[in-house]
Amino acid sequence: MGHQGGGGVKEEHRAGPLFWISAVAGWLVIGWGLRGVFQHSIDTRPANLARFVVGGALLHDLIVAPVVIVLGVLLARAVPGRARAIVQGALAVSGIVALFSYPLVRAYGLAANNPTSLPRNYTAGLLIVLGVVWAVAAGLVIARLRTTAPGHTG
Amino acid sequence: MSIKLPAPVQRFTTDLDEPLQQGVYRSALRDERLAAILGASLGILFSVCFVTGLYSHVQQNPLSWFPIQPRPAGLYRLSQGLHVVAGIASVPVLIAKLWLVWPRFVAFPVAKRASHLVERIGLFPLVAGGVFMTFSGVANIAQWYPWKFSFTASHYWMAWVTMGSIVAHVGAKWMIARRALARPSRRPALADADPVLGTTAEVPNGHGLSRRGLLTTVAAASGVLTLTTIGQTIRPLRKLGLLAPRDPATGPQGYPVNRGAANAGVVDLANSPAYRLEISGRVARPMSLTLDQLRALPTHDAVLPIACVEGWSYSAPWSGVRVRDLLAMAGADPDRTVLLESLEPQGVYRTSTLNADQAADRDTLLATHIDGEPLALDHGFPCRLIAPNRPGVLQTKWVTKVVVV
């Protein structure tokens, strides 16, 4: 159902020399990396590494992404139109900040006998950041409702 | 020959030759131009990480044909700071980009041409590499190691896998990205008419994120993460560092450390009256100095940074004996490599090496004082190496042997 009709492979979809040259070059570099992984297997522990590399991709592609997509659909139904964009943005920022700070909040890396390791209260830090994000979002929603209020626009 | 999927499943699949926005994935944000902007941003951020990462790697794994120079003194601090800042800033960009192109993941048929197949196989190291590099980097700066492999070795070799996939991906997407980026921002009516990209109109005013809104959101998320962590390396911003794993002003004598004396197992050895600093190897006059003898030697002052591989850093005034003065006293050739050994009984970083240029630098010191006070045990008492343009892990603490190689 191409926009320009016509059979066969459309010009824009045809893989040219650039495609194949970069593919070969890219795979040579990938091969160099994989060779390094296996050559230094005492350090890289390929079996354990593979669990994290493959697991990370599968976790994202099969769980995180679909969940976010479904949440997006639900959000679009639940939040009124004029506030929706701002709520979506604030939620995305909040989710990313929470994800990033998760190991800090859980203090996984806290070293005994070292007062400089994870010196802050990261739960409080996260809450402050989220508070600021949602305060800004609330301000934007109010501003938007004012400018698009029925009385205002006539 | 074609395999038919049951209609309810078919509904959720996509066609590789159609634009990103299709079928049930009808969000106006799934747009080629946005994908190209996010992709180009990721390409730049990952390249910064790659180049600075290579520099950190050759600092720690010296190459004979690329001897690390001791100047500029703050180069490693800048380079590693950039590495961590760019890595953190790439997290939201990567998440947004993966969300945007996710419908490609459920394309059916899986490939229509040989080039499709090559491209799609290459997407696996691309996505897995990108997710692994950012996850392992973020976990590492939080000093969280939920795995059994060595972080440095694995992060390094997977960086090649990731960069190789980026090269292949850039080649595959170059034409479409260039077209998408060249296209000026269009009004909705034009969008409907655009035959190449077939992107439909922007969502009506105020209903859901616009394309610009998505970019603003990604920029805001990157900005929030940067602002709340960069204070670990830029001291004036330390009060903003709500999510920074280190505070450049918290620690013994007001400076942080990565590994204290207790954890390194050196408390008794460092405090012992039997402590000696030995200068040996290819020297005319081997020496063995007590702490008092060491402190009686002429000292030199230098303001130098400690720049941790994990992206935090601070600069401090140090004083101590110049390594080159010690070598001259012992009668060593000036163009020799020098191995330093710590009191630490074990560990990857119990020794470090100074190449000839580094050993000869005027500011390369075995420091005994910081801020005019004797070093705290956690900072490397009785003496530590402090040299310009060097990763913190190689600024060996609790030095007890100087071996001229």
PDB file of C-alpha atoms in Angstrom, chain B residues 50-267:
ATOM      1  CA  PHE B  50      32.991   6.104  23.581  1.00  0.00           C
ATOM      2  CA  VAL B  51      35.877   8.513  22.969  1.00  0.00           C
ATOM      3  CA  THR B  52      36.189   9.532  26.630  1.00  0.00           C
ATOM      4  CA  GLY B  53      35.808   5.876  27.613  1.00  0.00           C
ATOM      5  CA  LEU B  54      38.680   4.897  25.315  1.00  0.00           C
ATOM      6  CA  TYR B  55      40.790   7.608  26.920  1.00  0.00           C
ATOM      7  CA  SER B  56      40.013   6.255  30.364  1.00  0.00           C
ATOM      8  CA  HIS B  57      40.839   2.762  29.122  1.00  0.00           C
ATOM      9  CA  VAL B  58      44.286   3.700  27.793  1.00  0.00           C
ATOM     10  CA  GLN B  59      44.959   5.605  31.006  1.00  0.00           C
ATOM     11  CA  GLN B  60      44.446   2.360  32.893  1.00  0.00           C
ATOM     12  CA  ASN B  61      45.852   0.021  30.234  1.00  0.00           C
ATOM     13  CA  PRO B  62      48.804   1.965  28.828  1.00  0.00           C
ATOM     14  CA  LEU B  63      49.816   1.576  25.193  1.00  0.00           C
ATOM     15  CA  SER B  64      53.515   1.843  24.373  1.00  0.00           C
ATOM     16  CA  TRP B  65      52.799   3.921  21.264  1.00  0.00           C
ATOM     17  CA  PHE B  66      50.435   6.315  23.060  1.00  0.00           C
ATOM     18  CA  PRO B  67      52.142   7.324  26.313  1.00  0.00           C
ATOM     19  CA  ILE B  68      49.763   9.385  28.466  1.00  0.00           C
ATOM     20  CA  GLN B  69      51.067  12.889  28.943  1.00  0.00           C
ATOM     21  CA  PRO B  70      50.858  14.551  32.349  1.00  0.00           C
ATOM     22  CA  ARG B  71      49.502  17.764  30.852  1.00  0.00           C
ATOM     23  CA  PRO B  72      46.985  19.359  30.753  1.00  0.00           C
ATOM     24  CA  ALA B  73      46.620  18.484  34.418  1.00  0.00           C
ATOM     25  CA  GLY B  74      42.801  18.569  34.372  1.00  0.00           C
ATOM     26  CA  LEU B  75      42.275  16.635  31.143  1.00  0.00           C
ATOM     27  CA  TYR B  76      41.200  13.355  32.733  1.00  0.00           C
ATOM     28  CA  ARG B  77      38.881  15.192  35.082  1.00  0.00           C
ATOM     29  CA  LEU B  78      37.199  16.877  32.119  1.00  0.00           C
ATOM     30  CA  SER B  79      37.168  13.742  29.991  1.00  0.00           C
ATOM     31  CA  GLN B  80      35.740  11.450  32.650  1.00  0.00           C
ATOM     32  CA  GLY B  81      33.306  14.127  33.823  1.00  0.00           C
ATOM     33  CA  LEU B  82      32.001  14.334  30.260  1.00  0.00           C
ATOM     34  CA  HIS B  83      31.793  10.537  30.052  1.00  0.00           C
ATOM     35  CA  VAL B  84      29.498  10.305  33.055  1.00  0.00           C
ATOM     36  CA  VAL B  85      27.485  13.437  32.240  1.00  0.00           C
ATOM     37  CA  ALA B  86      26.864  12.299  28.647  1.00  0.00           C
ATOM     38  CA  GLY B  87      26.011   8.790  29.839  1.00  0.00           C
ATOM     39  CA  ILE B  88      23.482  10.064  32.377  1.00  0.00           C
ATOM     40  CA  ALA B  89      21.969  12.517  29.892  1.00  0.00           C
ATOM     41  CA  SER B  90      21.539   9.718  27.346  1.00  0.00           C
ATOM     42  CA  VAL B  91      19.190   7.699  29.616  1.00  0.00           C
ATOM     43  CA  PRO B  92      15.990   9.641  28.780  1.00  0.00           C
ATOM     44  CA  VAL B  93      16.969   9.932  25.110  1.00  0.00           C
ATOM     45  CA  LEU B  94      17.458   6.176  24.848  1.00  0.00           C
ATOM     46  CA  ILE B  95      14.165   5.430  26.588  1.00  0.00           C
ATOM     47  CA  ALA B  96      12.264   7.863  24.332  1.00  0.00           C
ATOM     48  CA  LYS B  97      13.914   6.541  21.194  1.00  0.00           C
ATOM     49  CA  LEU B  98      13.142   2.919  22.090  1.00  0.00           C
ATOM     50  CA  TRP B  99       9.526   3.820  22.865  1.00  0.00           C
ATOM     51  CA  LEU B 100       9.187   5.611  19.569  1.00  0.00           C
ATOM     52  CA  VAL B 101      10.513   2.811  17.373  1.00  0.00           C
ATOM     53  CA  TRP B 102       9.099  -0.077  19.392  1.00  0.00           C
ATOM     54  CA  PRO B 103       6.420  -0.931  16.755  1.00  0.00           C
ATOM     55  CA  ARG B 104       9.296  -2.007  14.477  1.00  0.00           C
ATOM     56  CA  PHE B 105      10.000  -4.724  17.012  1.00  0.00           C
ATOM     57  CA  VAL B 106       6.656  -6.353  16.216  1.00  0.00           C
ATOM     58  CA  ALA B 107       7.045  -6.123  12.434  1.00  0.00           C
ATOM     59  CA  PHE B 108       5.572  -8.978  10.429  1.00  0.00           C
ATOM     60  CA  PRO B 109       6.810 -10.458   8.170  1.00  0.00           C
ATOM     61  CA  VAL B 110      10.075 -10.246  10.082  1.00  0.00           C
ATOM     62  CA  ALA B 111      11.969  -9.358   6.914  1.00  0.00           C
ATOM     63  CA  LYS B 112      11.001  -8.802   3.308  1.00  0.00           C
ATOM     64  CA  ARG B 113      14.497  -8.555   1.865  1.00  0.00           C
ATOM     65  CA  ALA B 114      18.049  -9.635   2.688  1.00  0.00           C
ATOM     66  CA  SER B 115      18.855  -6.083   3.786  1.00  0.00           C
ATOM     67  CA  HIS B 116      15.926  -6.185   6.244  1.00  0.00           C
ATOM     68  CA  LEU B 117      17.272  -9.324   7.798  1.00  0.00           C
ATOM     69  CA  VAL B 118      20.789  -7.911   8.151  1.00  0.00           C
ATOM     70  CA  GLU B 119      19.429  -4.694   9.604  1.00  0.00           C
ATOM     71  CA  ARG B 120      17.112  -6.424  12.066  1.00  0.00           C
ATOM     72  CA  ILE B 121      19.772  -8.826  13.337  1.00  0.00           C
ATOM     73  CA  GLY B 122      21.919  -5.749  13.929  1.00  0.00           C
ATOM     74  CA  LEU B 123      19.173  -4.188  16.024  1.00  0.00           C
ATOM     75  CA  PHE B 124      19.716  -6.773  18.726  1.00  0.00           C
ATOM     76  CA  PRO B 125      23.277  -5.730  19.657  1.00  0.00           C
ATOM     77  CA  LEU B 126      22.154  -2.126  19.188  1.00  0.00           C
ATOM     78  CA  VAL B 127      19.262  -2.248  21.666  1.00  0.00           C
ATOM     79  CA  ALA B 128      20.872  -4.743  24.031  1.00  0.00           C
ATOM     80  CA  GLY B 129      24.164  -2.841  23.917  1.00  0.00           C
ATOM     81  CA  GLY B 130      22.550   0.549  24.488  1.00  0.00           C
ATOM     82  CA  VAL B 131      20.459  -0.719  27.397  1.00  0.00           C
ATOM     83  CA  PHE B 132      23.422  -2.580  28.911  1.00  0.00           C
ATOM     84  CA  MET B 133      25.846   0.342  28.617  1.00  0.00           C
ATOM     85  CA  THR B 134      23.497   2.815  30.284  1.00  0.00           C
ATOM     86  CA  PHE B 135      22.269   0.377  32.940  1.00  0.00           C
ATOM     87  CA  SER B 136      25.745  -0.848  33.878  1.00  0.00           C
ATOM     88  CA  GLY B 137      27.113   2.705  33.891  1.00  0.00           C
ATOM     89  CA  VAL B 138      24.318   4.054  36.102  1.00  0.00           C
ATOM     90  CA  ALA B 139      24.666   1.068  38.461  1.00  0.00           C
ATOM     91  CA  ASN B 140      28.427   1.534  38.609  1.00  0.00           C
ATOM     92  CA  ILE B 141      28.321   5.190  39.624  1.00  0.00           C
ATOM     93  CA  ALA B 142      25.915   4.140  42.388  1.00  0.00           C
ATOM     94  CA  GLN B 143      28.480   1.417  43.204  1.00  0.00           C
ATOM     95  CA  TRP B 144      25.824  -1.231  42.767  1.00  0.00           C
ATOM     96  CA  TYR B 145      27.154  -4.478  41.310  1.00  0.00           C
ATOM     97  CA  PRO B 146      24.296  -6.966  40.919  1.00  0.00           C
ATOM     98  CA  TRP B 147      26.471  -9.096  38.586  1.00  0.00           C
ATOM     99  CA  LYS B 148      29.508 -11.376  38.729  1.00  0.00           C
ATOM    100  CA  PHE B 149      31.558  -9.961  35.828  1.00  0.00           C
ATOM    101  CA  SER B 150      34.159  -7.227  36.046  1.00  0.00           C
ATOM    102  CA  PHE B 151      32.441  -3.927  35.328  1.00  0.00           C
ATOM    103  CA  THR B 152      35.415  -2.264  33.623  1.00  0.00           C
ATOM    104  CA  ALA B 153      36.244  -5.144  31.277  1.00  0.00           C
ATOM    105  CA  SER B 154      32.607  -5.801  30.336  1.00  0.00           C
ATOM    106  CA  HIS B 155      31.626  -2.136  29.949  1.00  0.00           C
ATOM    107  CA  TYR B 156      34.698  -1.675  27.749  1.00  0.00           C
ATOM    108  CA  TRP B 157      34.190  -4.637  25.411  1.00  0.00           C
ATOM    109  CA  MET B 158      30.439  -4.112  25.170  1.00  0.00           C
ATOM    110  CA  ALA B 159      31.174  -0.524  24.141  1.00  0.00           C
ATOM    111  CA  TRP B 160      32.749  -1.892  20.952  1.00  0.00           C
ATOM    112  CA  VAL B 161      29.706  -4.078  20.327  1.00  0.00           C
ATOM    113  CA  THR B 162      27.422  -1.074  20.846  1.00  0.00           C
ATOM    114  CA  MET B 163      29.477   1.286  18.679  1.00  0.00           C
ATOM    115  CA  GLY B 164      29.698  -1.302  15.899  1.00  0.00           C
ATOM    116  CA  SER B 165      25.899  -1.632  15.946  1.00  0.00           C
ATOM    117  CA  ILE B 166      25.604   2.158  15.817  1.00  0.00           C
ATOM    118  CA  VAL B 167      27.846   2.278  12.720  1.00  0.00           C
ATOM    119  CA  ALA B 168      25.683  -0.337  10.973  1.00  0.00           C
ATOM    120  CA  HIS B 169      22.477   1.411  12.071  1.00  0.00           C
ATOM    121  CA  VAL B 170      23.631   4.851  10.917  1.00  0.00           C
ATOM    122  CA  GLY B 171      24.408   3.379   7.493  1.00  0.00           C
ATOM    123  CA  ALA B 172      20.971   1.745   7.358  1.00  0.00           C
ATOM    124  CA  LYS B 173      19.101   4.874   8.417  1.00  0.00           C
ATOM    125  CA  TRP B 174      21.250   7.593   6.849  1.00  0.00           C
ATOM    126  CA  MET B 175      19.023   8.332   3.879  1.00  0.00           C
ATOM    127  CA  ILE B 176      15.713   8.276   5.723  1.00  0.00           C
ATOM    128  CA  ALA B 177      17.138  10.301   8.629  1.00  0.00           C
ATOM    129  CA  ARG B 178      18.617  12.882   6.300  1.00  0.00           C
ATOM    130  CA  ARG B 179      15.319  13.259   4.503  1.00  0.00           C
ATOM    131  CA  ALA B 180      13.438  13.522   7.775  1.00  0.00           C
ATOM    132  CA  LEU B 181      15.826  16.078   9.241  1.00  0.00           C
ATOM    133  CA  ALA B 182      15.934  18.171   6.079  1.00  0.00           C
ATOM    134  CA  ARG B 183      12.157  18.421   6.018  1.00  0.00           C
ATOM    135  CA  PRO B 184      11.161  21.753   7.494  1.00  0.00           C
ATOM    136  CA  SER B 185       8.595  21.726  10.282  1.00  0.00           C
ATOM    137  CA  ARG B 186       5.290  21.538   8.531  1.00  0.00           C
ATOM    138  CA  ARG B 187       1.800  22.653   9.136  1.00  0.00           C
ATOM    139  CA  PRO B 188      -0.773  19.885   9.535  1.00  0.00           C
ATOM    140  CA  ALA B 189      -2.222  20.317   6.073  1.00  0.00           C
ATOM    141  CA  LEU B 190       1.180  19.777   4.527  1.00  0.00           C
ATOM    142  CA  ALA B 191       1.799  16.793   6.745  1.00  0.00           C
ATOM    143  CA  ASP B 192      -1.210  15.031   5.350  1.00  0.00           C
ATOM    144  CA  ALA B 193       0.058  15.665   1.887  1.00  0.00           C
ATOM    145  CA  ASP B 194       3.613  14.525   2.505  1.00  0.00           C
ATOM    146  CA  PRO B 195       3.933  11.435   0.342  1.00  0.00           C
ATOM    147  CA  VAL B 196       7.310  10.272   1.577  1.00  0.00           C
ATOM    148  CA  LEU B 197       6.799  10.213   5.286  1.00  0.00           C
ATOM    149  CA  GLY B 198       3.051  10.096   5.360  1.00  0.00           C
ATOM    150  CA  THR B 199       3.006  11.610   8.821  1.00  0.00           C
ATOM    151  CA  THR B 200      -0.372  12.841   9.777  1.00  0.00           C
ATOM    152  CA  ALA B 201      -1.143  16.116  11.401  1.00  0.00           C
ATOM    153  CA  GLU B 202       0.076  17.200  14.792  1.00  0.00           C
ATOM    154  CA  VAL B 203      -2.425  16.290  17.443  1.00  0.00           C
ATOM    155  CA  PRO B 204      -5.034  19.016  17.930  1.00  0.00           C
ATOM    156  CA  ASN B 205      -4.101  21.756  20.316  1.00  0.00           C
ATOM    157  CA  GLY B 206      -3.782  20.599  23.888  1.00  0.00           C
ATOM    158  CA  HIS B 207      -4.581  16.914  23.402  1.00  0.00           C
ATOM    159  CA  GLY B 208      -1.596  14.835  24.363  1.00  0.00           C
ATOM    160  CA  LEU B 209       2.063  15.585  23.886  1.00  0.00           C
ATOM    161  CA  SER B 210       3.019  17.242  20.664  1.00  0.00           C
ATOM    162  CA  ARG B 211       6.247  16.290  18.923  1.00  0.00           C
ATOM    163  CA  ARG B 212       7.856  19.387  20.326  1.00  0.00           C
ATOM    164  CA  GLY B 213       6.378  18.451  23.702  1.00  0.00           C
ATOM    165  CA  LEU B 214       8.063  15.050  23.591  1.00  0.00           C
ATOM    166  CA  LEU B 215      11.436  16.617  22.801  1.00  0.00           C
ATOM    167  CA  THR B 216      10.890  19.115  25.624  1.00  0.00           C
ATOM    168  CA  THR B 217      10.072  16.229  27.981  1.00  0.00           C
ATOM    169  CA  VAL B 218      13.223  14.336  27.009  1.00  0.00           C
ATOM    170  CA  ALA B 219      15.323  17.490  27.366  1.00  0.00           C
ATOM    171  CA  ALA B 220      13.707  18.183  30.745  1.00  0.00           C
ATOM    172  CA  ALA B 221      14.423  14.657  31.987  1.00  0.00           C
ATOM    173  CA  SER B 222      18.046  14.832  30.787  1.00  0.00           C
ATOM    174  CA  GLY B 223      18.320  18.283  32.342  1.00  0.00           C
ATOM    175  CA  VAL B 224      16.928  17.148  35.702  1.00  0.00           C
ATOM    176  CA  LEU B 225      19.294  14.156  35.840  1.00  0.00           C
ATOM    177  CA  THR B 226      22.273  16.312  34.845  1.00  0.00           C
ATOM    178  CA  LEU B 227      21.493  19.120  37.286  1.00  0.00           C
ATOM    179  CA  THR B 228      20.935  16.776  40.217  1.00  0.00           C
ATOM    180  CA  THR B 229      24.162  14.820  39.643  1.00  0.00           C
ATOM    181  CA  ILE B 230      26.711  17.215  38.142  1.00  0.00           C
ATOM    182  CA  GLY B 231      27.363  18.766  41.559  1.00  0.00           C
ATOM    183  CA  GLN B 232      29.559  15.763  42.300  1.00  0.00           C
ATOM    184  CA  THR B 233      32.162  17.182  39.946  1.00  0.00           C
ATOM    185  CA  ILE B 234      31.279  20.895  39.693  1.00  0.00           C
ATOM    186  CA  ARG B 235      31.608  22.096  43.245  1.00  0.00           C
ATOM    187  CA  PRO B 236      29.503  25.292  43.026  1.00  0.00           C
ATOM    188  CA  LEU B 237      26.527  23.105  42.043  1.00  0.00           C
ATOM    189  CA  ARG B 238      26.958  20.626  44.900  1.00  0.00           C
ATOM    190  CA  LYS B 239      23.854  21.855  46.700  1.00  0.00           C
ATOM    191  CA  LEU B 240      21.786  20.806  43.683  1.00  0.00           C
ATOM    192  CA  GLY B 241      23.282  17.329  43.718  1.00  0.00           C
ATOM    193  CA  LEU B 242      20.230  15.636  45.236  1.00  0.00           C
ATOM    194  CA  LEU B 243      20.881  12.447  43.267  1.00  0.00           C
ATOM    195  CA  ALA B 244      24.676  12.633  43.114  1.00  0.00           C
ATOM    196  CA  PRO B 245      26.378   9.501  44.452  1.00  0.00           C
ATOM    197  CA  ARG B 246      29.164  11.629  45.979  1.00  0.00           C
ATOM    198  CA  ASP B 247      29.420  15.047  47.539  1.00  0.00           C
ATOM    199  CA  PRO B 248      32.756  16.759  46.788  1.00  0.00           C
ATOM    200  CA  ALA B 249      32.708  18.326  50.258  1.00  0.00           C
ATOM    201  CA  THR B 250      31.770  15.305  52.417  1.00  0.00           C
ATOM    202  CA  GLY B 251      34.601  13.134  53.676  1.00  0.00           C
ATOM    203  CA  PRO B 252      37.681  13.087  55.858  1.00  0.00           C
ATOM    204  CA  GLN B 253      39.224  16.586  55.849  1.00  0.00           C
ATOM    205  CA  GLY B 254      36.285  17.680  53.673  1.00  0.00           C
ATOM    206  CA  TYR B 255      37.124  15.511  50.659  1.00  0.00           C
ATOM    207  CA  PRO B 256      35.470  12.228  49.587  1.00  0.00           C
ATOM    208  CA  VAL B 257      37.263   8.924  49.106  1.00  0.00           C
ATOM    209  CA  ASN B 258      36.321   5.841  47.155  1.00  0.00           C
ATOM    210  CA  ARG B 259      37.919   3.296  49.429  1.00  0.00           C
ATOM    211  CA  GLY B 260      38.880   4.003  53.013  1.00  0.00           C
ATOM    212  CA  ALA B 261      41.785   2.589  55.007  1.00  0.00           C
ATOM    213  CA  ALA B 262      39.631   0.109  56.925  1.00  0.00           C
ATOM    214  CA  ASN B 263      38.188  -1.421  53.759  1.00  0.00           C
ATOM    215  CA  ALA B 264      41.632  -1.590  52.184  1.00  0.00           C
ATOM    216  CA  GLY B 265      42.978  -3.393  55.256  1.00  0.00           C
ATOM    217  CA  VAL B 266      45.856  -0.984  55.867  1.00  0.00           C
ATOM    218  CA  VAL B 267      45.024   0.678  59.213  1.00  0.00           C
TER     219      VAL B 267
END
